[in-house]
Coordinates of C-alpha atoms in Angstrom, one line a residue:
Chain A
M199 CA -255.7 61.0 14.2
A200 CA -254.2 62.8 17.2
V201 CA -251.4 64.7 18.5
T202 CA -248.2 62.9 19.5
I203 CA -246.4 64.3 22.5
L204 CA -242.7 63.6 22.5
F205 CA -240.6 63.5 25.7
L206 CA -237.2 64.4 24.9
G207 CA -234.0 63.8 27.1
P208 CA -234.6 63.6 30.9
L209 CA -238.3 64.3 30.5
R210 CA -238.5 60.8 29.0
D211 CA -237.6 59.3 32.3
L212 CA -239.8 61.6 34.2
A213 CA -242.7 60.7 31.9
G214 CA -241.8 57.0 32.0
E215 CA -242.5 56.8 28.2
A216 CA -240.9 58.2 25.0
E217 CA -244.2 59.5 23.6
R218 CA -247.9 59.6 24.2
Q219 CA -250.9 60.0 21.8
V220 CA -253.6 62.5 22.8
S221 CA -256.8 63.7 21.0
A222 CA -256.4 66.8 18.9
P223 CA -256.6 69.7 19.1
L224 CA -254.1 70.3 22.0
D225 CA -253.6 73.6 23.7
W226 CA -251.2 74.6 26.7
A227 CA -253.8 73.7 29.3
G228 CA -254.6 70.3 27.7
L229 CA -250.8 69.7 27.5
L230 CA -250.3 70.2 31.1
D231 CA -253.2 68.1 31.8
A232 CA -252.0 65.3 29.6
V233 CA -248.4 65.1 30.7
G234 CA -249.0 64.3 34.4
P235 CA -247.9 66.7 37.3
D236 CA -244.1 65.8 37.3
V237 CA -243.7 66.8 33.6
A238 CA -246.1 69.6 33.9
G239 CA -244.1 71.0 36.8
Q240 CA -240.9 71.0 34.6
L241 CA -242.9 72.3 31.6
S242 CA -244.0 75.4 33.6
G243 CA -240.5 76.3 34.2
E244 CA -238.5 78.7 31.6
R245 CA -236.0 76.2 30.7
V246 CA -238.2 73.7 29.0
N247 CA -239.1 74.6 25.4
V248 CA -241.9 73.3 23.3
A249 CA -242.0 72.5 19.5
C250 CA -244.8 72.0 17.6
A251 CA -244.7 70.5 14.0
G252 CA -241.0 71.0 13.9
K253 CA -240.8 74.6 15.1
V254 CA -239.9 75.9 18.6
L255 CA -242.6 78.0 19.9
A256 CA -241.5 81.5 21.0
D257 CA -244.5 81.4 23.5
K258 CA -245.2 77.8 24.4
T259 CA -248.5 78.8 26.3
A260 CA -249.9 79.7 22.8
L261 CA -249.7 76.1 21.8
N262 CA -252.4 75.0 19.4
A263 CA -251.6 71.6 17.9
Q264 CA -253.7 70.1 15.2
D265 CA -254.5 66.5 14.1
G266 CA -251.4 64.6 13.2
E267 CA -249.0 67.0 14.5
E268 CA -246.0 66.3 16.8
V269 CA -245.5 68.3 20.1
A270 CA -242.0 67.9 21.4
L271 CA -241.1 68.8 24.9
L272 CA -237.4 70.0 25.0
P273 CA -235.7 70.1 28.4
P274 CA -232.3 72.0 28.8
V275 CA -229.8 70.7 26.3
S276 CA -226.3 69.4 26.6
G277 CA -224.1 68.5 23.5
G278 CA -220.5 68.3 22.4
Chain B
M262 CA -217.3 75.2 1.6
R263 CA -219.8 74.1 4.2
D264 CA -220.2 70.5 5.5
I265 CA -222.6 70.0 8.3
R266 CA -223.5 66.5 9.5
L267 CA -225.0 64.4 12.2
L268 CA -223.5 61.0 12.4
T269 CA -225.0 58.0 14.0
E270 CA -221.7 55.9 13.6
P271 CA -218.2 56.4 14.9
F272 CA -216.1 58.5 12.8
Y273 CA -212.5 59.4 12.4
P274 CA -211.8 63.2 12.4
G275 CA -208.4 62.8 10.5
A276 CA -210.3 61.5 7.5
L277 CA -212.5 64.7 7.3
I278 CA -209.9 67.4 8.0
G279 CA -207.6 66.7 5.0
P280 CA -210.3 66.9 2.4
F281 CA -212.0 69.8 4.0
T282 CA -208.5 71.7 4.1
N283 CA -208.2 70.8 0.4
A284 CA -211.5 72.1 -0.4
N285 CA -210.6 75.6 0.8
P286 CA -207.7 76.5 -1.4
G287 CA -205.9 79.8 -0.6
L288 CA -206.6 79.7 3.0
G289 CA -204.3 81.1 5.6
G290 CA -205.2 78.9 8.6
V291 CA -207.4 76.0 9.6
C292 CA -208.7 75.5 13.2
T293 CA -210.1 72.2 14.3
F294 CA -211.5 71.1 17.5
V295 CA -212.3 67.4 18.3
G296 CA -214.2 66.5 21.3
E297 CA -213.9 62.9 22.5
V298 CA -215.7 61.0 25.2
R299 CA -213.5 61.7 28.2
L300 CA -212.2 59.0 30.4
D301 CA -213.8 59.8 33.6
E302 CA -213.7 57.5 36.5
G303 CA -216.7 55.1 36.5
V304 CA -218.1 56.3 33.3
E305 CA -218.7 53.3 31.0
A306 CA -220.7 54.9 28.1
L307 CA -222.1 58.1 26.9
E308 CA -225.4 58.6 24.9
L309 CA -226.4 61.6 23.0
T310 CA -230.0 61.9 21.8
H311 CA -231.3 64.5 19.5
Y312 CA -234.6 65.6 18.0
E313 CA -234.4 65.0 14.2
P314 CA -236.7 67.9 13.0
L315 CA -234.7 70.4 14.8
T316 CA -231.0 69.5 15.5
L317 CA -229.5 69.4 12.0
Q318 CA -231.4 72.6 11.1
G319 CA -230.2 74.2 14.2
M320 CA -226.7 73.3 13.3
Q321 CA -227.2 74.8 9.8
E322 CA -228.4 78.1 11.4
L323 CA -225.5 78.0 13.7
A324 CA -223.3 77.8 10.6
D325 CA -225.3 80.8 9.1
R326 CA -224.3 82.9 12.1
A327 CA -220.8 81.9 12.1
F328 CA -220.5 82.8 8.4
A329 CA -222.3 86.2 9.2
R330 CA -220.1 86.9 12.2
F331 CA -216.5 85.8 11.0
K332 CA -214.6 86.2 7.8
L333 CA -214.8 82.5 6.9
M334 CA -213.8 80.4 3.9
G335 CA -215.1 77.1 5.0
L336 CA -216.8 75.3 8.0
L337 CA -217.0 71.7 8.9
M338 CA -219.3 70.7 11.8
V339 CA -220.0 67.1 12.5
H340 CA -221.8 65.8 15.7
R341 CA -222.3 62.2 16.7
V342 CA -225.5 60.9 18.2
G343 CA -226.1 57.5 19.7
Q344 CA -224.1 55.5 22.3
M345 CA -220.2 56.1 22.5
H346 CA -217.4 55.0 24.7
P347 CA -214.3 56.7 26.2
G348 CA -212.0 57.8 23.5
E349 CA -214.5 58.0 20.8
P350 CA -215.0 61.4 19.0
I351 CA -218.2 63.1 19.8
V352 CA -217.8 66.3 17.8
C353 CA -215.5 67.9 15.2
V354 CA -215.6 71.6 14.1
S355 CA -213.1 72.9 11.6
A356 CA -212.8 76.3 10.3
A357 CA -210.9 77.7 7.4
A358 CA -210.1 81.4 7.0
R359 CA -207.5 83.7 5.6
H360 CA -206.6 84.9 9.1
R361 CA -206.1 82.8 12.3
R362 CA -208.4 85.0 14.4
D363 CA -211.4 84.1 12.4
A364 CA -210.5 80.5 12.2
I365 CA -210.0 80.1 16.1
D366 CA -212.8 82.4 17.0
T367 CA -215.3 80.4 14.7
V368 CA -214.3 77.0 16.3
D369 CA -214.7 78.6 19.8
F370 CA -218.2 80.1 18.9
C371 CA -219.5 76.9 17.2
M372 CA -218.4 74.8 20.2
D373 CA -219.8 77.0 22.9
H374 CA -223.2 76.8 21.1
L375 CA -223.0 73.0 20.3
K376 CA -222.3 72.5 24.0
S377 CA -225.1 74.4 25.6
A378 CA -227.5 75.7 22.9
A379 CA -228.0 72.9 20.4
W380 CA -230.7 70.2 20.4
F381 CA -228.7 67.5 22.1
W382 CA -229.2 65.6 25.4
K383 CA -226.5 63.8 26.9
R384 CA -226.3 61.1 29.5
E385 CA -223.6 58.9 31.0
K386 CA -223.7 55.4 32.2
R387 CA -222.2 54.5 35.4
A388 CA -222.2 51.3 37.6
D389 CA -225.6 52.4 39.1
G390 CA -227.2 53.3 35.7
W391 CA -227.7 56.2 33.4
H392 CA -227.4 60.0 34.4
W393 CA -228.4 62.9 32.5
I394 CA -225.6 65.6 32.1
E395 CA -226.4 69.3 32.0
P396 CA -223.8 71.8 30.8
R397 CA -221.6 73.1 33.6
A398 CA -221.8 76.8 34.7
D399 CA -218.5 77.3 32.9
D400 CA -220.4 76.3 29.6
Y401 CA -223.1 78.9 30.1
A402 CA -220.5 81.5 31.0
D403 CA -218.7 80.6 27.8
L404 CA -221.9 81.1 25.6
A405 CA -222.6 84.4 27.1
R406 CA -219.3 85.8 25.9
W407 CA -220.7 86.0 22.4
G408 CA -223.3 88.7 23.4
E409 CA -226.0 87.5 21.4
Chain C
M87 CA -196.9 64.8 26.1
R88 CA -194.9 67.6 24.7
D89 CA -193.5 67.8 21.2
I90 CA -191.7 70.9 20.1
R91 CA -190.1 71.0 16.8
L92 CA -188.3 73.3 14.2
L93 CA -188.6 71.8 10.7
T94 CA -186.6 72.7 7.6
E95 CA -188.5 70.4 5.3
P96 CA -192.3 70.4 4.3
F97 CA -194.6 68.5 6.7
Y98 CA -198.0 67.0 6.7
P99 CA -199.9 68.1 9.9
G100 CA -202.4 65.2 9.5
A101 CA -199.5 62.8 10.2
L102 CA -198.7 64.5 13.4
I103 CA -202.2 65.0 15.0
G104 CA -203.3 61.4 15.0
P105 CA -200.2 60.0 16.9
F106 CA -200.4 63.3 19.2
T107 CA -204.0 62.5 20.1
N108 CA -203.4 58.9 20.8
A109 CA -200.4 59.9 23.0
N110 CA -202.9 61.7 25.4
P111 CA -205.3 58.9 26.3
G112 CA -208.3 60.1 28.5
L113 CA -208.4 63.6 27.0
G114 CA -211.6 65.4 26.5
G115 CA -210.8 67.6 23.6
V116 CA -207.8 68.4 21.1
C117 CA -207.6 71.8 19.4
T118 CA -205.3 72.2 16.4
F119 CA -204.3 75.3 14.4
V120 CA -202.5 74.8 11.1
G121 CA -201.1 77.9 9.4
E122 CA -200.5 77.7 5.7
V123 CA -198.8 80.0 3.3
R124 CA -201.7 82.1 2.0
L125 CA -202.4 82.6 -1.6
D126 CA -201.9 86.3 -1.8
E127 CA -202.0 87.9 -5.1
G128 CA -198.4 88.3 -6.5
V129 CA -196.7 86.3 -3.7
E130 CA -194.5 83.6 -5.1
A131 CA -192.8 82.4 -2.0
L132 CA -192.3 82.7 1.8
E133 CA -189.2 82.5 3.7
L134 CA -188.8 82.1 7.3
T135 CA -185.4 82.5 9.0
H136 CA -184.6 81.9 12.6
Y137 CA -181.8 82.3 15.1
E138 CA -180.8 78.7 16.0
P139 CA -179.5 79.3 19.6
L140 CA -182.7 81.0 20.6
T141 CA -185.7 79.9 18.5
L142 CA -186.2 76.4 19.7
Q143 CA -185.5 77.2 23.2
G144 CA -187.9 80.0 23.1
M145 CA -190.6 77.7 21.7
Q146 CA -189.8 75.3 24.8
E147 CA -190.2 78.3 27.1
L148 CA -193.6 79.2 25.5
A149 CA -194.7 75.7 26.1
D150 CA -193.6 75.9 29.6
R151 CA -195.9 79.1 29.9
A152 CA -198.8 77.3 28.3
F153 CA -198.6 74.3 30.8
A154 CA -198.3 76.6 33.8
R155 CA -201.2 78.8 32.5
F156 CA -203.7 76.2 31.2
K157 CA -204.8 72.7 32.4
L158 CA -203.2 70.7 29.6
M159 CA -202.4 67.2 28.9
G160 CA -200.3 67.5 25.8
L161 CA -199.0 70.2 23.5
L162 CA -197.5 69.9 20.1
M163 CA -195.8 72.9 18.4
V164 CA -194.2 72.6 15.0
H165 CA -192.8 75.4 13.0
R166 CA -191.2 75.4 9.6
V167 CA -188.2 77.4 8.7
G168 CA -186.9 77.8 5.1
Q169 CA -188.5 78.8 1.8
M170 CA -192.2 77.7 1.3
H171 CA -194.9 78.2 -1.3
P172 CA -198.6 79.0 -1.1
G173 CA -200.5 76.0 0.3
E174 CA -197.6 74.6 2.3
P175 CA -198.0 74.5 6.1
I176 CA -195.8 76.8 8.2
V177 CA -197.0 76.1 11.6
C178 CA -199.1 73.5 13.6
V179 CA -200.1 73.8 17.3
S180 CA -202.2 71.2 18.8
A181 CA -203.3 71.2 22.5
A182 CA -205.0 68.3 24.3
A183 CA -206.9 68.8 27.5
R184 CA -209.8 67.4 29.7
H185 CA -211.8 70.5 28.8
R186 CA -212.3 72.3 25.5
R187 CA -211.6 75.9 27.0
D188 CA -208.0 75.0 27.9
A189 CA -207.3 73.3 24.6
I190 CA -208.6 76.1 22.5
D191 CA -207.1 78.9 24.6
T192 CA -203.7 77.1 24.6
V193 CA -203.7 77.2 20.9
D194 CA -204.7 80.7 20.6
F195 CA -202.0 81.7 23.3
C196 CA -199.3 79.8 21.5
M197 CA -200.2 81.1 18.1
D198 CA -200.3 84.8 19.2
H199 CA -196.7 84.3 20.6
L200 CA -195.4 82.5 17.6
K201 CA -196.8 85.2 15.4
S202 CA -195.3 88.2 17.1
A203 CA -193.1 87.1 19.9
A204 CA -191.0 84.1 18.7
W205 CA -187.5 84.4 17.0
F206 CA -188.5 84.2 13.4
W207 CA -188.3 86.6 10.6
K208 CA -190.5 86.4 7.6
R209 CA -190.3 87.7 4.1
E210 CA -192.2 87.2 0.9
K211 CA -191.1 87.0 -2.7
R212 CA -193.0 89.2 -5.2
A213 CA -192.1 89.9 -8.8
D214 CA -190.0 92.8 -7.8
G215 CA -188.1 90.7 -5.1
W216 CA -188.1 89.9 -1.5
H217 CA -190.0 92.0 1.2
W218 CA -189.7 91.6 4.9
I219 CA -193.0 91.2 6.6
E220 CA -193.7 92.7 10.2
P221 CA -196.7 91.5 12.4
R222 CA -199.8 93.4 11.6
A223 CA -201.4 95.8 14.3
D224 CA -204.0 93.0 14.8
D225 CA -201.1 90.6 15.7
Y226 CA -199.7 92.8 18.4
A227 CA -203.3 93.5 19.7
D228 CA -203.9 89.8 20.0
L229 CA -200.6 89.3 21.9
A230 CA -201.6 92.0 24.3
R231 CA -204.7 90.1 25.4
W232 CA -202.8 87.7 27.5
G233 CA -201.8 90.5 30.0
E234 CA -198.1 89.3 30.5
Chain D
M246 CA -160.1 84.8 17.8
A247 CA -162.6 87.5 17.5
V248 CA -166.3 88.3 18.0
T249 CA -168.8 87.5 15.4
I250 CA -171.7 89.9 14.7
L251 CA -174.8 88.3 13.2
F252 CA -177.4 90.5 11.2
L253 CA -180.8 88.7 11.5
G254 CA -183.9 89.2 9.3
P255 CA -184.1 92.7 7.6
L256 CA -180.9 93.9 9.3
R257 CA -179.0 91.5 7.0
D258 CA -180.2 93.6 4.1
L259 CA -179.4 96.8 5.8
A260 CA -175.9 95.6 6.7
G261 CA -175.3 94.0 3.2
E262 CA -173.9 91.0 4.8
A263 CA -175.0 88.1 7.2
E264 CA -172.2 88.5 9.5
R265 CA -169.1 90.4 10.3
Q266 CA -166.0 89.5 12.4
V267 CA -164.7 92.2 14.8
S268 CA -161.8 92.1 17.4
A269 CA -162.6 91.3 20.9
P270 CA -163.9 92.5 23.4
L271 CA -166.9 94.2 22.0
D272 CA -169.0 96.6 24.0
W273 CA -172.0 98.6 23.1
A274 CA -170.1 101.6 21.8
G275 CA -167.8 99.4 19.8
L276 CA -170.8 97.4 18.3
L277 CA -172.4 100.8 17.2
D278 CA -169.1 101.8 15.7
A279 CA -168.6 98.4 13.9
V280 CA -172.1 98.0 12.2
G281 CA -172.2 101.2 10.3
P282 CA -174.6 104.1 10.7
D283 CA -177.7 102.5 9.2
V284 CA -177.7 99.5 11.5
A285 CA -176.6 101.6 14.4
G286 CA -179.6 103.7 13.9
Q287 CA -181.9 100.7 14.1
L288 CA -179.9 99.2 16.9
S289 CA -180.5 102.3 19.1
G290 CA -184.2 101.8 18.8
E291 CA -186.3 100.0 21.5
R292 CA -187.4 97.2 19.1
V293 CA -184.0 95.7 18.2
N294 CA -182.8 93.2 20.7
V295 CA -179.1 92.0 21.1
A296 CA -178.1 88.6 22.2
C297 CA -174.6 87.5 23.3
A298 CA -173.4 84.0 23.5
G299 CA -177.0 82.7 22.9
K300 CA -178.7 84.9 25.5
V301 CA -180.8 88.0 24.9
L302 CA -179.4 90.9 26.9
A303 CA -181.9 92.6 29.3
D304 CA -179.9 95.7 28.8
K305 CA -178.1 95.6 25.4
T306 CA -175.9 98.7 26.2
A307 CA -174.2 96.5 28.9
L308 CA -172.9 94.3 26.0
N309 CA -169.4 92.7 26.9
A310 CA -168.6 90.2 24.2
Q311 CA -165.5 88.1 24.7
D312 CA -163.2 86.3 22.2
G313 CA -165.1 83.6 20.2
E314 CA -168.5 84.9 21.3
E315 CA -171.5 85.6 18.8
V316 CA -173.3 88.7 19.0
A317 CA -176.8 88.7 17.2
L318 CA -178.8 91.6 16.3
L319 CA -182.4 90.7 16.5
P320 CA -185.0 93.0 14.8
P321 CA -188.7 92.9 15.3
V322 CA -189.8 89.3 14.7
S323 CA -192.7 87.8 12.7
G324 CA -193.5 84.1 12.5
G325 CA -196.4 81.7 12.1

């Protein structure tokens, strides 16, 4: 098992893929490492949120994803 | 009466509003907003993506806040995802209340949040490919009006 | 596209909105408000009277002001007169625009004026007879928001 | 020919009739005289407008209705 990182919206283009599997557990430093410098740069900004296991993290730097969990990287939204 | 949906196929707002209005007997007013893919020069298509575990639940929480904030009888909130073309409906929000102020303000409130604070990502296709769209400064200013 | 009407017979708003939307191709959003005779305890009927030489012309002037104030593509404004019963539509205002803010604000603006600054007089029938209804304080406060 | 005075909305109940014919010409003093004390009381207030020949008068006390014209007494409105 592993952690799945999901790239949503424009981050998908930046990452060049929709998702990536990495080994569990995954913390904030591990995430920044795993996504490459371009996405990591975006991720460090205030406007990108991180969800783990279907919940948006109040403090994304406290990420602690376990085996089988999904980590979604959520850039600024735009609907309607 | 509450009806919150994410749709992956085209929909006809008129077919939703009649039943919604009838489901709220005794109402004084119904306000409805329908957003469509605008005919913008050079735009061939629009695509909305979402994140399934968050998006519909976020719309339900938005409905909770609307019911807490306004004196509402019913709320319909329907949002498309997927690829759409100019003239196709993207979003339909309809609010039924005893007084018009609550109905109109609810639609205003929900639209401002769907536009720049719900889990959707929008891009449009032009001759040179796809371009991601972020909310306009006006959209963020509209959202800030609600003082949350 | 502008469609301003006074109606003496019941109408079905859904039958107006579809054609109105289609008559404004390229729009980004349509906002619609429908006011109905509210089910209020003891109210058996509502009657709206008007003064023919002024009322429709006043609605046209209101539409002029809406077009001058907002970036509008189309405006539909339909108001009933005569005797009505709970559940029957009284008024329908629909605005089509490229951006939602203009569509929503136009409906808000027109409704505030139709409610307390257009040539209509409303009375309701209760068990003890007919009673004239004046706008509520909230209605005058709503009207004052437009700073005219 | 004459001037027709129309009582709109609640003024109709107060007047006890929907309209009344009076002789032309009709000025403000003549109008107050013609409508009876109850309606005249209302008419003197700021909230009642007067239209003559289909136009709302900016200054109702300047009323000067001619033969065949209609004078409408317009109490506070309530629509929608």
